[in-house]
Amino acid sequence: MDILWAENTPLTAREVGRLIEDRDLAPTTVMTVLDRLARKGFLNRTRDGRAWRYQPAASRDAYVAELMLEALDLTGDRDAALTRFARAVSGSEAEILLKALTELEEE
């Protein structure tokens, strides 16, 4: 996913495999992982000749926001979890949250 987010263009399994620097993976292994991610909805794929091109179904920011919402669903007390989260962020992060909430109220 990191490679596809960084490249910001649809890539084939072979292209993704070439960009994975820390492992020597067979193209079929990379293709299997990409196909599984596509079936789970994390990637979109389009045909390009005999190959598939893969790209993220959502931005990294959208994916992380979804993870945060899923984590909130795990708690029995969303208010307490949100309060603890708000107290844990830095001052500049709190300002960003406050700005986003203010903009939502103005809509």
C-alpha positions in Angstrom: 0.0 0.0 0.0 2.8 2.4 0.9 4.3 2.0 -2.6 1.0 2.6 -4.4 0.2 5.6 -2.2 3.7 7.0 -2.9 3.7 6.5 -6.6 0.2 8.0 -7.1 -0.3 6.2 -10.4 -1.7 2.7 -11.2 1.1 0.1 -11.2 1.4 -3.5 -12.3 2.5 -6.2 -10.0 5.8 -6.3 -11.7 6.3 -2.6 -11.2 5.4 -2.9 -7.5 7.8 -5.8 -7.1 10.6 -3.7 -8.6 9.9 -1.0 -6.1 10.0 -3.3 -3.0 13.6 -2.8 -2.0 13.9 -4.8 1.2 12.7 -8.2 -0.2 13.3 -10.3 -3.2 9.7 -11.5 -4.0 8.5 -13.4 -7.0 6.1 -11.5 -9.2 3.4 -14.1 -8.6 3.7 -13.4 -4.8 3.3 -9.7 -5.3 0.4 -10.4 -7.7 -1.3 -12.6 -5.1 -1.1 -10.0 -2.4 -2.4 -7.2 -4.8 -5.3 -9.4 -5.9 -6.2 -10.1 -2.3 -6.1 -6.4 -1.4 -8.3 -5.7 -4.5 -10.8 -8.3 -3.4 -11.0 -6.8 0.1 -11.7 -3.4 -1.4 -8.4 -1.7 -0.6 -7.3 -1.5 -4.2 -9.0 -0.8 -7.5 -7.6 -2.6 -10.6 -8.0 -2.0 -14.3 -6.9 -4.2 -17.2 -3.8 -3.0 -19.2 -3.2 -5.5 -22.0 -2.5 -8.8 -20.3 -1.6 -7.2 -16.9 -3.7 -5.5 -14.2 -2.9 -2.1 -12.9 -3.6 -1.4 -9.2 -4.2 1.8 -7.4 -5.5 2.5 -3.8 -9.3 2.7 -3.5 -8.8 5.5 -1.0 -6.1 7.9 0.1 -3.8 7.1 3.1 -5.6 9.8 5.1 -9.0 8.3 4.4 -7.8 4.8 5.3 -6.3 6.0 8.6 -9.4 8.0 9.4 -11.5 4.8 8.9 -9.1 2.9 11.2 -9.6 5.5 13.9 -13.4 5.3 13.5 -13.3 1.5 13.8 -11.2 1.8 16.9 -13.8 4.2 18.4 -16.4 1.5 17.7 -14.5 -0.9 19.9 -14.9 1.2 23.0 -18.0 1.0 25.2 -17.7 4.8 25.9 -17.0 6.9 22.8 -17.1 10.1 24.8 -14.4 8.9 27.1 -12.2 7.7 24.3 -12.6 10.9 22.4 -11.8 13.0 25.5 -8.7 10.9 26.2 -7.6 11.2 22.6 -8.1 15.0 22.7 -6.0 15.3 25.8 -3.2 13.2 24.2 -2.7 15.2 21.0 -0.2 18.0 20.8 -1.2 21.6 20.9 -0.9 22.0 17.1 -2.9 18.9 16.5 -5.6 20.1 18.9 -5.7 23.4 16.9 -6.2 21.3 13.7 -9.0 19.4 15.3 -10.7 22.6 16.6 -10.4 24.2 13.2 -12.0 21.1 11.5 -14.8 21.0 14.1 -15.5 24.8 13.7 -15.7 24.4 9.9 -18.2 21.5 10.3 -20.4 23.7 12.5 -20.3 26.4 9.9 -21.6 24.1 7.1 
